[in-house]
mmCIF file of C-alpha atoms in Angstrom:
data_model
loop_
_atom_site.group_PDB
_atom_site.id
_atom_site.type_symbol
_atom_site.label_atom_id
_atom_site.label_comp_id
_atom_site.label_asym_id
_atom_site.label_seq_id
_atom_site.Cartn_x
_atom_site.Cartn_y
_atom_site.Cartn_z
ATOM 1 C CA MET A 1 -5.082 22.213 16.735
ATOM 2 C CA LYS A 2 -1.136 21.712 16.714
ATOM 3 C CA LEU A 3 0.332 18.630 15.213
ATOM 4 C CA GLY A 4 3.657 16.703 15.792
ATOM 5 C CA PHE A 5 5.929 13.716 14.211
ATOM 6 C CA VAL A 6 7.988 11.667 15.680
ATOM 7 C CA GLY A 7 9.586 9.896 12.209
ATOM 8 C CA ALA A 8 10.950 12.141 9.409
ATOM 9 C CA GLY A 9 11.001 9.499 6.948
ATOM 10 C CA ALA A 10 8.697 8.328 3.879
ATOM 11 C CA ALA A 11 4.866 8.393 5.528
ATOM 12 C CA GLY A 12 6.117 11.067 7.941
ATOM 13 C CA GLY A 13 7.755 13.782 5.551
ATOM 14 C CA ALA A 14 4.861 13.303 3.427
ATOM 15 C CA MET A 15 1.955 14.121 5.729
ATOM 16 C CA ALA A 16 4.032 17.069 7.724
ATOM 17 C CA ARG A 17 4.209 18.278 4.484
ATOM 18 C CA ALA A 18 0.989 17.745 3.333
ATOM 19 C CA LEU A 19 -0.849 18.889 6.024
ATOM 20 C CA ALA A 20 1.139 22.181 6.643
ATOM 21 C CA ALA A 21 0.552 23.421 3.495
ATOM 22 C CA ALA A 22 -3.086 22.795 3.727
ATOM 23 C CA GLY A 23 -2.546 25.424 6.746
ATOM 24 C CA VAL A 24 -2.350 22.894 10.282
ATOM 25 C CA PRO A 25 0.143 23.865 12.248
ATOM 26 C CA VAL A 26 2.777 21.253 12.285
ATOM 27 C CA VAL A 27 4.511 22.451 15.352
ATOM 28 C CA ALA A 28 7.482 19.972 15.828
ATOM 29 C CA VAL A 29 9.156 16.962 14.518
ATOM 30 C CA THR A 30 12.203 14.424 15.778
ATOM 31 C CA GLY A 31 13.686 11.171 13.848
ATOM 32 C CA LYS A 32 15.917 8.315 14.689
ATOM 33 C CA GLY A 33 18.613 10.754 12.690
ATOM 34 C CA GLN A 34 18.233 14.220 12.788
ATOM 35 C CA GLU A 35 19.479 15.529 9.957
ATOM 36 C CA ARG A 36 15.851 14.022 8.334
ATOM 37 C CA ALA A 37 13.601 16.108 10.925
ATOM 38 C CA ARG A 38 16.171 19.238 10.733
ATOM 39 C CA ALA A 39 15.592 18.903 6.849
ATOM 40 C CA LEU A 40 11.459 18.451 7.275
ATOM 41 C CA ALA A 41 11.185 21.251 9.910
ATOM 42 C CA ALA A 42 12.871 23.373 7.395
ATOM 43 C CA VAL A 43 10.212 23.279 5.005
ATOM 44 C CA ILE A 44 7.355 24.206 7.706
ATOM 45 C CA PRO A 45 6.883 27.192 9.274
ATOM 46 C CA GLY A 46 6.415 27.029 12.196
ATOM 47 C CA CYS A 47 8.109 23.785 13.023
ATOM 48 C CA ALA A 48 10.933 22.959 14.791
ATOM 49 C CA ALA A 49 13.511 19.817 14.458
ATOM 50 C CA VAL A 50 13.501 18.389 18.509
ATOM 51 C CA PRO A 51 15.353 15.955 20.068
ATOM 52 C CA THR A 52 13.064 13.240 21.121
ATOM 53 C CA ALA A 53 9.426 12.176 20.836
ATOM 54 C CA GLN A 54 9.060 13.122 24.826
ATOM 55 C CA ASP A 55 9.522 16.530 23.180
ATOM 56 C CA VAL A 56 7.057 17.005 20.007
ATOM 57 C CA ALA A 57 4.034 15.237 22.695
ATOM 58 C CA ASP A 58 5.248 18.512 24.952
ATOM 59 C CA ARG A 59 3.957 21.083 22.051
ATOM 60 C CA ALA A 60 1.975 19.408 20.356
ATOM 61 C CA ASP A 61 -1.729 18.430 20.756
ATOM 62 C CA LEU A 62 -2.024 15.327 18.144
ATOM 63 C CA VAL A 63 1.333 13.605 17.785
ATOM 64 C CA VAL A 64 1.928 11.400 14.713
ATOM 65 C CA LEU A 65 4.034 8.019 15.376
ATOM 66 C CA ALA A 66 4.843 7.714 11.775
ATOM 67 C CA VAL A 67 7.682 5.655 12.845
ATOM 68 C CA PRO A 68 8.616 1.437 11.571
ATOM 69 C CA ASP A 69 5.626 -1.013 12.732
ATOM 70 C CA ARG A 70 8.381 -2.488 14.983
ATOM 71 C CA ALA A 71 9.376 0.170 17.012
ATOM 72 C CA ILE A 72 5.953 1.966 17.586
ATOM 73 C CA ALA A 73 4.964 0.293 20.704
ATOM 74 C CA GLU A 74 7.980 0.921 22.214
ATOM 75 C CA VAL A 75 8.433 4.784 21.123
ATOM 76 C CA CYS A 76 4.981 5.153 22.484
ATOM 77 C CA ALA A 77 5.768 3.273 26.063
ATOM 78 C CA ALA A 78 8.748 5.812 26.249
ATOM 79 C CA VAL A 79 6.534 9.336 26.337
ATOM 80 C CA ARG A 80 4.749 10.543 29.180
ATOM 81 C CA TRP A 81 1.671 11.358 27.801
ATOM 82 C CA ARG A 82 -1.288 13.927 28.556
ATOM 83 C CA ALA A 83 -4.508 13.142 29.342
ATOM 84 C CA GLY A 84 -6.448 14.442 26.439
ATOM 85 C CA ALA A 85 -4.256 14.529 23.675
ATOM 86 C CA ALA A 86 -4.053 11.882 20.650
ATOM 87 C CA VAL A 87 -1.743 9.919 19.695
ATOM 88 C CA VAL A 88 -1.801 8.133 16.237
ATOM 89 C CA HIS A 89 -0.221 5.957 14.474
ATOM 90 C CA CYS A 90 0.819 4.877 10.238
ATOM 91 C CA SER A 91 0.905 1.379 10.397
ATOM 92 C CA GLY A 92 -1.236 -0.291 8.422
ATOM 93 C CA ALA A 93 -1.307 -3.662 10.427
ATOM 94 C CA HIS A 94 -1.705 -2.854 13.543
ATOM 95 C CA SER A 95 -4.915 -1.966 15.436
ATOM 96 C CA LEU A 96 -4.630 0.071 18.070
ATOM 97 C CA ASP A 97 -3.321 -2.089 21.321
ATOM 98 C CA VAL A 98 0.432 -0.711 20.629
ATOM 99 C CA LEU A 99 -0.576 2.331 21.905
ATOM 100 C CA GLU A 100 -1.876 0.982 25.124
ATOM 101 C CA PRO A 101 0.463 2.859 27.156
ATOM 102 C CA ALA A 102 -1.297 6.272 26.013
ATOM 103 C CA ARG A 103 -4.604 4.896 26.074
ATOM 104 C CA GLU A 104 -4.107 4.098 30.013
ATOM 105 C CA VAL A 105 -3.406 7.536 30.867
ATOM 106 C CA GLY A 106 -6.480 9.358 28.920
ATOM 107 C CA ALA A 107 -4.891 9.551 25.712
ATOM 108 C CA LEU A 108 -7.034 9.283 22.341
ATOM 109 C CA VAL A 109 -5.666 6.948 20.613
ATOM 110 C CA GLY A 110 -6.204 6.645 16.336
ATOM 111 C CA GLY A 111 -4.387 4.769 13.725
ATOM 112 C CA CYS A 112 -4.431 6.686 9.956
ATOM 113 C CA HIS A 113 -2.540 5.015 7.445
ATOM 114 C CA PRO A 114 -1.500 6.429 3.959
ATOM 115 C CA LEU A 115 -2.569 3.470 1.359
ATOM 116 C CA GLN A 116 0.019 5.265 -1.118
ATOM 117 C CA THR A 117 3.195 4.062 -1.982
ATOM 118 C CA LEU A 118 6.110 6.260 -0.731
ATOM 119 C CA THR A 119 9.467 7.137 -1.648
ATOM 120 C CA GLY A 120 10.525 9.595 1.246
ATOM 121 C CA THR A 121 10.574 11.923 -1.757
ATOM 122 C CA PRO A 122 9.458 15.806 -1.530
ATOM 123 C CA GLU A 123 7.520 14.802 -3.939
ATOM 124 C CA ASP A 124 5.563 12.549 -1.912
ATOM 125 C CA ALA A 125 3.455 15.091 -0.054
ATOM 126 C CA ALA A 126 1.559 15.713 -3.527
ATOM 127 C CA LYS A 127 0.923 12.104 -3.820
ATOM 128 C CA LEU A 128 -1.853 12.351 -1.282
ATOM 129 C CA ALA A 129 -3.854 14.176 -2.891
ATOM 130 C CA GLY A 130 -7.223 11.479 -4.220
ATOM 131 C CA SER A 131 -5.137 8.597 -2.111
ATOM 132 C CA VAL A 132 -7.385 6.425 0.550
ATOM 133 C CA PHE A 133 -6.121 6.713 4.332
ATOM 134 C CA GLY A 134 -7.218 4.088 6.715
ATOM 135 C CA ILE A 135 -8.682 4.974 9.985
ATOM 136 C CA GLU A 136 -9.284 3.145 13.024
ATOM 137 C CA ALA A 137 -10.366 4.992 16.587
ATOM 138 C CA GLU A 138 -13.439 6.143 18.241
ATOM 139 C CA GLU A 139 -15.149 9.880 18.417
ATOM 140 C CA PRO A 140 -14.088 12.145 18.680
ATOM 141 C CA LEU A 141 -10.600 11.671 17.127
ATOM 142 C CA ARG A 142 -12.301 9.623 14.397
ATOM 143 C CA GLY A 143 -13.466 12.745 12.991
ATOM 144 C CA MET A 144 -10.569 15.061 13.709
ATOM 145 C CA LEU A 145 -8.288 12.449 11.474
ATOM 146 C CA ALA A 146 -11.103 12.325 8.320
ATOM 147 C CA ASP A 147 -11.307 15.679 8.825
ATOM 148 C CA LEU A 148 -7.254 15.801 8.034
ATOM 149 C CA VAL A 149 -7.380 13.663 5.608
ATOM 150 C CA GLU A 150 -9.981 15.970 3.653
ATOM 151 C CA ARG A 151 -8.486 18.829 4.369
ATOM 152 C CA ILE A 152 -5.145 17.154 1.913
ATOM 153 C CA GLY A 153 -7.801 15.988 -0.401
ATOM 154 C CA GLY A 154 -7.604 12.228 1.016
ATOM 155 C CA GLN A 155 -10.355 9.775 1.392
ATOM 156 C CA PRO A 156 -10.885 8.734 4.747
ATOM 157 C CA VAL A 157 -12.109 4.996 4.688
ATOM 158 C CA LEU A 158 -12.692 3.624 8.384
ATOM 159 C CA LEU A 159 -11.618 0.491 10.225
ATOM 160 C CA SER A 160 -12.286 -1.400 13.043
ATOM 161 C CA ALA A 161 -9.337 -3.549 14.634
ATOM 162 C CA ARG A 162 -10.197 -6.809 12.964
ATOM 163 C CA ASP A 163 -10.335 -5.456 9.544
ATOM 164 C CA LYS A 164 -6.294 -4.233 9.279
ATOM 165 C CA ALA A 165 -4.307 -7.292 8.664
ATOM 166 C CA LEU A 166 -6.946 -7.661 5.816
ATOM 167 C CA TYR A 167 -7.111 -4.029 4.892
ATOM 168 C CA HIS A 168 -3.099 -4.305 4.469
ATOM 169 C CA ALA A 169 -2.701 -7.548 2.628
ATOM 170 C CA SER A 170 -4.824 -5.942 -0.157
ATOM 171 C CA ALA A 171 -2.477 -3.045 -0.303
ATOM 172 C CA VAL A 172 0.733 -5.241 -0.308
ATOM 173 C CA LEU A 173 -0.849 -7.882 -3.160
ATOM 174 C CA ILE A 174 -1.625 -4.938 -5.577
ATOM 175 C CA SER A 175 1.349 -2.897 -4.790
ATOM 176 C CA ASN A 176 4.510 -4.816 -3.148
ATOM 177 C CA PHE A 177 3.859 -8.733 -5.349
ATOM 178 C CA THR A 178 3.085 -5.951 -8.500
ATOM 179 C CA VAL A 179 7.101 -4.873 -8.429
ATOM 180 C CA THR A 180 7.931 -9.143 -8.089
ATOM 181 C CA LEU A 181 5.210 -9.873 -10.435
ATOM 182 C CA ALA A 182 7.572 -7.285 -12.653
ATOM 183 C CA ALA A 183 10.471 -8.652 -11.524
ATOM 184 C CA THR A 184 9.486 -11.965 -12.173
ATOM 185 C CA ALA A 185 7.636 -11.352 -16.458
ATOM 186 C CA ALA A 186 11.279 -9.107 -16.778
ATOM 187 C CA GLY A 187 13.626 -12.233 -15.666
ATOM 188 C CA LEU A 188 11.476 -14.470 -18.497
ATOM 189 C CA TRP A 189 13.182 -12.078 -21.000
ATOM 190 C CA GLU A 190 16.492 -13.424 -19.878
ATOM 191 C CA VAL A 191 16.072 -16.889 -21.409
ATOM 192 C CA PHE A 192 16.098 -15.186 -24.800
ATOM 193 C CA GLY A 193 19.378 -12.767 -24.202
ATOM 194 C CA VAL A 194 17.685 -9.698 -22.877
ATOM 195 C CA ASP A 195 19.021 -8.099 -19.375
ATOM 196 C CA ARG A 196 16.011 -7.759 -16.780
ATOM 197 C CA ARG A 197 16.424 -3.692 -16.970
ATOM 198 C CA ASP A 198 15.461 -3.705 -20.515
ATOM 199 C CA GLY A 199 13.153 -6.633 -20.614
ATOM 200 C CA LEU A 200 11.419 -4.370 -17.699
ATOM 201 C CA ARG A 201 11.653 -1.370 -20.182
ATOM 202 C CA ALA A 202 9.718 -2.822 -22.425
ATOM 203 C CA LEU A 203 7.110 -4.218 -20.917
ATOM 204 C CA LEU A 204 5.687 -1.235 -18.263
ATOM 205 C CA PRO A 205 3.365 0.400 -21.381
ATOM 206 C CA LEU A 206 1.509 -2.763 -21.077
ATOM 207 C CA LEU A 207 1.616 -2.220 -17.663
ATOM 208 C CA ARG A 208 0.660 1.582 -18.087
ATOM 209 C CA GLY A 209 -1.894 0.156 -20.224
ATOM 210 C CA THR A 210 -3.352 -2.160 -17.819
ATOM 211 C CA ILE A 211 -3.768 0.676 -15.016
ATOM 212 C CA VAL A 212 -5.357 2.518 -16.809
ATOM 213 C CA ASN A 213 -7.551 -0.223 -18.238
ATOM 214 C CA LEU A 214 -8.455 -0.778 -14.369
ATOM 215 C CA GLU A 215 -9.731 2.871 -14.057
ATOM 216 C CA GLN A 216 -12.022 3.009 -16.880
ATOM 217 C CA HIS A 217 -13.259 -0.205 -17.206
ATOM 218 C CA GLY A 218 -12.724 -1.423 -13.866
ATOM 219 C CA VAL A 219 -12.202 -5.473 -13.210
ATOM 220 C CA PRO A 220 -13.176 -7.867 -14.678
ATOM 221 C CA ASN A 221 -13.331 -5.553 -17.720
ATOM 222 C CA ALA A 222 -10.142 -5.276 -17.625
ATOM 223 C CA LEU A 223 -8.992 -8.290 -18.268
ATOM 224 C CA THR A 224 -7.363 -9.496 -21.606
ATOM 225 C CA GLY A 225 -5.178 -11.998 -22.746
ATOM 226 C CA PRO A 226 -5.623 -15.689 -23.350
ATOM 227 C CA ILE A 227 -7.903 -16.877 -20.634
ATOM 228 C CA ALA A 228 -9.860 -13.911 -21.096
ATOM 229 C CA ARG A 229 -10.399 -15.516 -24.631
ATOM 230 C CA GLY A 230 -10.594 -18.970 -23.528
ATOM 231 C CA ASP A 231 -7.365 -19.436 -25.493
ATOM 232 C CA ALA A 232 -6.942 -23.372 -24.115
ATOM 233 C CA GLY A 233 -3.948 -23.402 -27.529
ATOM 234 C CA THR A 234 -1.801 -20.438 -26.411
ATOM 235 C CA LEU A 235 -2.300 -21.169 -22.174
ATOM 236 C CA GLU A 236 -1.355 -24.768 -22.833
ATOM 237 C CA ARG A 237 2.252 -23.472 -25.238
ATOM 238 C CA HIS A 238 3.565 -21.162 -22.001
ATOM 239 C CA LEU A 239 3.134 -23.894 -19.738
ATOM 240 C CA ASN A 240 4.961 -26.304 -22.117
ATOM 241 C CA ALA A 241 7.386 -23.100 -22.461
ATOM 242 C CA LEU A 242 7.641 -22.417 -18.201
ATOM 243 C CA ALA A 243 8.245 -26.250 -18.208
ATOM 244 C CA ASP A 244 10.603 -25.813 -20.749
ATOM 245 C CA TYR A 245 12.654 -22.614 -19.484
ATOM 246 C CA ARG A 246 11.635 -22.056 -15.863
ATOM 247 C CA PRO A 247 9.858 -24.806 -14.845
ATOM 248 C CA ASP A 248 10.250 -23.057 -11.085
ATOM 249 C CA LEU A 249 7.319 -20.120 -11.995
ATOM 250 C CA LEU A 250 5.048 -23.125 -13.216
ATOM 251 C CA PRO A 251 3.351 -22.591 -9.590
ATOM 252 C CA LEU A 252 2.791 -19.247 -9.836
ATOM 253 C CA TYR A 253 1.376 -19.111 -13.137
ATOM 254 C CA ARG A 254 -0.836 -21.831 -12.417
ATOM 255 C CA GLU A 255 -2.097 -20.490 -8.754
ATOM 256 C CA LEU A 256 -2.449 -16.780 -10.751
ATOM 257 C CA GLY A 257 -4.344 -18.461 -14.040
ATOM 258 C CA ARG A 258 -6.704 -20.376 -11.358
ATOM 259 C CA HIS A 259 -7.538 -17.387 -10.208
ATOM 260 C CA THR A 260 -8.203 -15.900 -13.543
ATOM 261 C CA VAL A 261 -10.695 -18.101 -14.785
ATOM 262 C CA PRO A 262 -13.400 -16.600 -12.961
ATOM 263 C CA LEU A 263 -12.997 -13.096 -13.717
ATOM 264 C CA ALA A 264 -12.714 -14.146 -17.589
ATOM 265 C CA ARG A 265 -16.331 -16.245 -17.348
ATOM 266 C CA GLU A 266 -17.479 -13.406 -14.754
ATOM 267 C CA ARG A 267 -16.291 -10.691 -18.060
ATOM 268 C CA ASP A 268 -18.241 -12.972 -20.870
ATOM 269 C CA PRO A 269 -20.976 -14.861 -19.090
ATOM 270 C CA GLY A 270 -21.585 -17.529 -22.129
ATOM 271 C CA GLY A 271 -18.746 -16.528 -23.937
ATOM 272 C CA ALA A 272 -14.844 -18.829 -25.200
ATOM 273 C CA ALA A 273 -14.103 -18.120 -21.467
ATOM 274 C CA ASP A 274 -16.817 -19.004 -19.573
ATOM 275 C CA ARG A 275 -17.485 -22.616 -22.623
ATOM 276 C CA MET A 276 -13.770 -23.684 -22.186
ATOM 277 C CA ALA A 277 -13.810 -22.777 -18.499
ATOM 278 C CA ASP A 278 -13.065 -26.639 -17.835
ATOM 279 C CA ALA A 279 -10.566 -27.385 -19.614
ATOM 280 C CA LEU A 280 -8.740 -24.106 -19.260
ATOM 281 C CA LEU A 281 -8.741 -25.102 -15.431
ATOM 282 C CA ALA A 282 -7.339 -28.675 -16.248
ATOM 283 C CA LEU A 283 -4.483 -27.078 -18.031
ATOM 284 C CA LEU A 284 -3.896 -25.570 -15.231
ATOM 285 C CA ASP A 285 -4.080 -28.177 -12.863
ATOM 286 C CA GLY A 286 -1.596 -30.141 -14.644
ATOM 287 C CA GLU A 287 -4.385 -32.751 -16.726
ATOM 288 C CA GLY A 288 -4.978 -31.082 -20.175
ATOM 289 C CA GLU A 289 -3.340 -32.577 -23.118
ATOM 290 C CA GLY A 290 -0.153 -31.758 -23.592
ATOM 291 C CA ALA A 291 0.387 -32.306 -19.775
ATOM 292 C CA GLU A 292 2.996 -33.744 -18.391
#
């Protein structure tokens, strides 16, 4: 089976490199800017950089549309697909409806989303080993995609159309919003005179330690900190300090705290956090001692 890629950016480049390294023939690639397509083809034996998506479809048995979500439907509609060909998008959020023009002429359609943060560097291909890939497709394409994922060391997870939005939301929560939280936490250091960049540098070892704890101990046992200890006094001091210096962050801190209390209770049933749960929640709701 010969593969082709429409899109030579972060996802397309990583997947094409990884599959080619695993011995899968990648025969054609195109991109919005041909420079990246030519650079990608140059490192994949037997791969040609071609001008259009149609050229890729004419050469490949399975075409991966590794383009931005907003462009998938337009690119798919612009190609004359063959019955029996396979067309796959890499979106974590879209269902297969965006590939309807291909399905209407008898092509097999699917989705294969790498659950990994990719930055467009050659090292991205190595990140895919061990990563989950969300697959939406019917047989026989479902099995074909699962086999390709396993060949590069990935873990296929089968999804339905109704699963996609929640699956993608979970990825945004753990990946994108971690960056938001890091920027927010590091920004607090500016209040006491430390540049956000230096604040982030100081906090990164803590973040790495948290990831190690999650890998080794899972949820909820990786949880530490004042809520996990049932430490209402420290929690109140945090809330008061935020009220004084960064009141805009109080809603975020309170909401995250509300979601943390049940984890703390689950972590140690009958322990301090369990016994102090009502007091902790009252503080987070602005009803406890010292609340305004």
